[in-house]
Coordinates of C-alpha atoms in Angstrom, one line a residue:
Chain A
M17 CA 22.0 10.7 -8.9
T18 CA 19.3 13.0 -7.5
S19 CA 16.6 11.8 -6.2
P20 CA 13.8 14.2 -8.9
L21 CA 11.8 13.9 -5.5
R22 CA 11.1 18.3 -4.5
L23 CA 10.7 18.3 -0.4
C24 CA 9.2 21.8 1.1
V25 CA 9.2 21.8 5.3
R26 CA 7.5 24.9 6.8
R27 CA 6.6 25.8 9.9
S28 CA 4.4 28.2 10.7
P29 CA 4.2 30.9 13.5
A30 CA 1.3 30.8 14.9
P31 CA 1.4 31.3 18.8
D32 CA -1.6 28.8 19.9
A33 CA 0.3 25.6 19.8
R34 CA -3.2 23.7 19.7
D35 CA -3.1 25.5 16.2
A36 CA -0.2 25.3 14.9
A37 CA 0.5 23.1 11.4
T38 CA 3.5 22.7 10.4
L39 CA 3.3 22.4 6.6
V40 CA 5.0 20.0 4.6
T41 CA 4.9 19.3 0.2
L42 CA 6.1 17.5 -2.1
R43 CA 6.1 17.1 -5.9
I44 CA 6.6 14.1 -7.4
P45 CA 7.0 13.3 -11.0
S46 CA 4.3 10.2 -13.0
D47 CA 7.1 7.2 -12.1
V48 CA 5.9 4.3 -9.6
D49 CA 9.3 3.6 -8.8
C50 CA 9.1 7.3 -6.6
I51 CA 6.3 6.0 -4.7
E52 CA 8.1 4.1 -2.5
E53 CA 11.1 7.0 -1.5
A54 CA 8.3 9.3 -1.5
V55 CA 6.5 7.4 1.7
E56 CA 9.2 7.2 3.5
L57 CA 9.9 11.0 3.1
V58 CA 6.9 12.6 3.9
V59 CA 5.5 9.8 6.4
R60 CA 9.2 10.5 8.4
H61 CA 7.9 14.0 8.3
C62 CA 4.9 13.4 9.8
L63 CA 5.4 11.5 12.6
A64 CA 8.7 13.6 13.6
G65 CA 8.2 14.2 17.1
H66 CA 5.6 12.5 18.1
Q67 CA 4.6 9.4 19.6
T68 CA 3.2 7.5 17.0
T69 CA 1.6 3.7 17.3
R70 CA 3.2 1.7 14.8
T71 CA -0.7 1.1 13.4
T72 CA 0.0 4.7 12.2
R73 CA 2.6 4.5 10.5
F74 CA 1.6 1.4 9.2
R75 CA -2.4 3.2 7.8
L76 CA 0.0 6.4 6.4
Q77 CA 2.4 4.5 4.7
V78 CA 0.0 2.2 3.0
V79 CA -2.8 5.0 2.2
L80 CA 0.0 7.6 0.8
S81 CA 1.1 5.0 -1.2
E82 CA -2.6 3.8 -2.6
A83 CA -3.3 7.7 -3.9
L84 CA 0.2 8.3 -5.3
S85 CA -0.7 5.3 -7.1
N86 CA -3.9 6.5 -7.9
A87 CA -2.5 9.8 -8.6
I88 CA 0.2 9.2 -10.9
M89 CA -1.4 5.6 -12.9
R90 CA -5.3 6.6 -13.2
G91 CA -4.4 10.4 -13.0
N92 CA -1.4 11.1 -14.9
C93 CA -1.5 8.3 -16.7
E94 CA 2.0 7.4 -15.8
D95 CA 2.6 10.7 -18.1
C96 CA 6.6 11.6 -17.4
R97 CA 5.4 15.6 -18.7
K98 CA 2.7 15.5 -15.2
W99 CA 3.5 15.6 -11.3
V100 CA 1.7 14.6 -7.9
D101 CA 1.6 17.1 -5.5
V102 CA 1.4 16.3 -1.9
R103 CA 0.9 18.5 1.2
A104 CA 0.8 17.6 4.2
E105 CA -0.3 19.2 8.0
L106 CA 0.3 17.9 10.3
W107 CA -1.4 19.3 13.5
V108 CA -1.3 18.6 17.6
D109 CA -3.7 15.3 16.6
A110 CA -4.3 14.7 13.2
I111 CA -2.2 13.9 10.1
R112 CA -4.3 15.5 7.2
L113 CA -2.7 14.7 3.8
Y114 CA -3.7 15.6 0.2
V115 CA -2.5 14.6 -3.4
T116 CA -3.4 15.9 -6.6
D117 CA -2.5 14.4 -9.8
E118 CA -2.6 16.9 -13.5
G119 CA -5.6 14.3 -14.2
P120 CA -9.6 15.3 -15.6
G121 CA -10.7 13.4 -12.0
F122 CA -13.2 10.6 -11.2
D123 CA -16.6 10.1 -9.8
P124 CA -14.9 8.1 -6.5
A125 CA -19.4 7.0 -6.5
A126 CA -18.3 5.0 -9.8
V127 CA -16.0 2.9 -8.2
P128 CA -17.5 -0.9 -7.1
D129 CA -17.6 -2.5 -3.6
P130 CA -15.0 -5.0 -3.5
V131 CA -15.7 -7.0 -1.1
T132 CA -18.8 -8.0 -3.1
P133 CA -18.0 -11.9 -4.1
E134 CA -18.0 -11.3 -7.6
Q135 CA -15.7 -8.8 -7.0
L136 CA -13.6 -10.4 -4.3
D137 CA -10.9 -12.8 -6.5
V138 CA -11.0 -9.7 -9.2
A139 CA -6.9 -8.7 -8.7
G140 CA -7.8 -4.7 -8.9
G141 CA -10.0 -1.9 -7.5
R142 CA -8.7 -1.9 -3.7
G143 CA -7.7 1.0 -3.1
L144 CA -9.5 3.8 -2.5
Y145 CA -12.1 1.0 -0.1
L146 CA -8.8 0.2 1.6
I147 CA -8.0 4.4 2.1
R148 CA -11.6 4.2 3.3
K149 CA -11.4 2.4 5.8
L150 CA -7.5 3.3 7.0
V151 CA -7.7 6.6 8.0
D152 CA -10.9 9.1 9.6
A153 CA -12.4 11.1 7.4
V154 CA -12.3 11.2 3.1
Q155 CA -13.0 13.6 1.0
F156 CA -12.5 14.9 -2.7
N157 CA -12.2 18.4 -4.6
E158 CA -15.1 18.8 -6.9
Q159 CA -13.3 17.3 -9.8
G160 CA -12.3 14.5 -8.8
N161 CA -8.0 14.3 -9.2
S162 CA -7.4 15.6 -5.4
I163 CA -8.2 13.4 -2.1
C164 CA -7.6 15.2 1.5
M165 CA -7.2 12.3 4.2
T166 CA -7.7 12.9 7.8
L167 CA -5.8 9.9 10.4
R168 CA -5.8 11.3 14.0
R169 CA -3.2 10.6 15.6
R170 CA -2.8 7.4 18.4
Chain B
M7 CA 13.1 -4.5 -0.2
G8 CA 13.4 -7.9 -2.7
F9 CA 12.2 -11.5 -3.3
S10 CA 13.9 -14.6 -1.9
Q11 CA 13.6 -17.9 -3.0
T12 CA 14.9 -21.0 -1.3
K13 CA 13.2 -24.6 -0.9
D14 CA 12.0 -26.5 1.9
A15 CA 13.7 -30.0 3.3
N16 CA 10.4 -31.2 1.3
G17 CA 10.0 -29.7 -1.3
V18 CA 8.0 -26.1 -0.8
T19 CA 9.5 -23.2 -2.6
V20 CA 9.4 -21.1 0.0
V21 CA 9.4 -17.1 -1.5
Q22 CA 10.4 -14.3 1.2
V23 CA 8.7 -10.9 0.6
E24 CA 11.7 -8.7 2.6
G25 CA 10.6 -4.0 2.5
Q26 CA 7.2 -3.7 0.7
L27 CA 5.0 -5.3 -1.9
I28 CA 3.7 -2.3 -4.0
V29 CA 2.9 -1.4 -7.4
G30 CA 6.4 -0.8 -8.0
N31 CA 7.3 -4.5 -7.3
R32 CA 5.0 -6.3 -7.8
Q33 CA 5.4 -7.3 -11.5
E34 CA 8.4 -9.7 -10.2
L35 CA 7.5 -10.9 -7.5
K36 CA 4.4 -12.2 -10.7
D37 CA 6.8 -12.7 -12.2
L38 CA 9.0 -15.3 -10.1
V39 CA 6.4 -17.6 -9.3
Q40 CA 5.3 -18.1 -12.7
A41 CA 8.4 -18.6 -13.5
A42 CA 8.6 -21.8 -10.5
V43 CA 5.0 -22.7 -11.4
D44 CA 6.5 -23.5 -15.2
G45 CA 9.4 -25.2 -13.3
G46 CA 6.9 -27.7 -12.3
E47 CA 7.0 -26.8 -8.3
R48 CA 3.1 -26.8 -6.7
R49 CA 3.4 -25.8 -3.9
I50 CA 4.3 -22.3 -2.5
L51 CA 4.3 -20.0 0.6
I52 CA 4.7 -16.6 0.4
D53 CA 7.1 -15.3 3.8
F54 CA 5.2 -12.7 4.7
S55 CA 8.0 -12.2 7.8
R56 CA 10.0 -10.0 6.7
T57 CA 7.4 -7.0 5.1
G58 CA 6.7 -4.0 5.9
Y59 CA 3.5 -3.1 4.3
I60 CA 1.6 -3.9 1.1
D61 CA -0.7 -2.0 -1.0
S62 CA -4.0 -2.8 -3.1
S63 CA -1.4 -4.2 -5.8
G64 CA 0.4 -6.0 -4.3
L65 CA -2.5 -7.6 -3.1
G66 CA -3.7 -7.7 -6.3
A67 CA -0.5 -9.2 -7.1
L68 CA -1.4 -12.0 -4.8
V69 CA -5.0 -13.2 -5.8
S70 CA -3.7 -13.0 -9.8
I71 CA -0.3 -15.8 -7.8
S72 CA -3.6 -17.8 -5.4
K73 CA -5.0 -17.8 -9.1
R74 CA -2.2 -18.7 -11.7
I75 CA -1.6 -21.3 -9.3
R76 CA -4.5 -23.5 -8.4
E77 CA -5.5 -23.4 -12.5
A78 CA -1.9 -25.3 -12.5
G79 CA -3.3 -28.0 -9.9
G80 CA -0.6 -26.4 -6.9
E81 CA -1.9 -24.3 -3.2
L82 CA -0.8 -21.0 -2.3
R83 CA -0.3 -20.4 1.6
L84 CA 0.8 -17.1 2.9
A85 CA 2.1 -16.6 6.7
G86 CA 4.3 -14.1 8.5
L87 CA 1.5 -11.5 8.8
N88 CA 1.6 -9.1 11.2
E89 CA -1.3 -7.8 13.2
D90 CA -1.0 -5.0 10.4
L91 CA -0.6 -6.6 7.9
R92 CA -3.4 -9.3 8.6
S93 CA -5.9 -6.6 9.0
L94 CA -6.1 -5.7 5.1
F95 CA -6.7 -8.6 3.9
E96 CA -9.3 -9.1 6.6
L97 CA -10.5 -5.6 5.9
T98 CA -10.4 -6.7 2.1
K99 CA -11.9 -10.3 3.2
L100 CA -9.0 -11.2 0.8
D101 CA -8.4 -13.7 4.4
T102 CA -11.7 -15.7 3.0
L103 CA -9.7 -16.0 -0.4
F104 CA -5.9 -17.5 0.6
S105 CA -5.0 -19.8 3.6
I106 CA -3.0 -18.0 6.1
A107 CA -0.8 -19.7 8.6
E108 CA 0.4 -17.7 11.5
T109 CA 4.3 -18.4 11.1
P110 CA 5.8 -20.1 7.7
Q111 CA 7.0 -23.1 9.9
Q112 CA 2.7 -23.7 11.2
A113 CA 2.3 -23.0 7.5
L114 CA 5.1 -25.6 5.9
A115 CA 3.5 -28.7 8.5
G116 CA 1.5 -30.7 6.5
F117 CA 2.1 -29.1 3.2

């Protein structure tokens, strides 16, 4: 069986090594069973050729898994006709991950704080909170259907 | 990736999480523990010694599992979390909700 994931890796020709970025893009179907394979593929490319701590690898795996899960389940509502696009910009000192779905978007400010006593034993609602805690910067596009996560290499 | 279930000498059900505990397999873990509870098991240890990473769906599944076991009059303990996995519980304050031991042996002692 062939993989439904479409991976593209492109290295920029920028002469200044400080500005040289490798671009990795991946398009995955709206199927939660694809998440683990997609995470392993992207993380492998993000870390190739760099000395990386176990914690950096772990954080990348968790936040990418979270973002894909949100995109597939909440953004695309697991609609098999819709796709999720991952774009990873690999810099010398940082990794920037964009995850974009085909949904209408959401308001990240409206997500309740999951660590309040009332929310603590609620099963869901920790994904975005974990992302914010594990990366150095998080941004959304205006529509709210694309998240950008920046993680410094350590 | 998967789950294995054994029983220790004192009758505690030990579930080992091998690989990831994420949105794609959380239901399998919930079903496995529910079947154990339905079968009369009341002392359950989940061992994360061979776990790579857990996402928020996996954490949520553990919250649900904990509730079900408590409602049945039983007890859930967690063990074998490395530093990174433990940080997820600390960041989400779930370390205050679960009984977490350093090793499976420590968790089983006096269970």
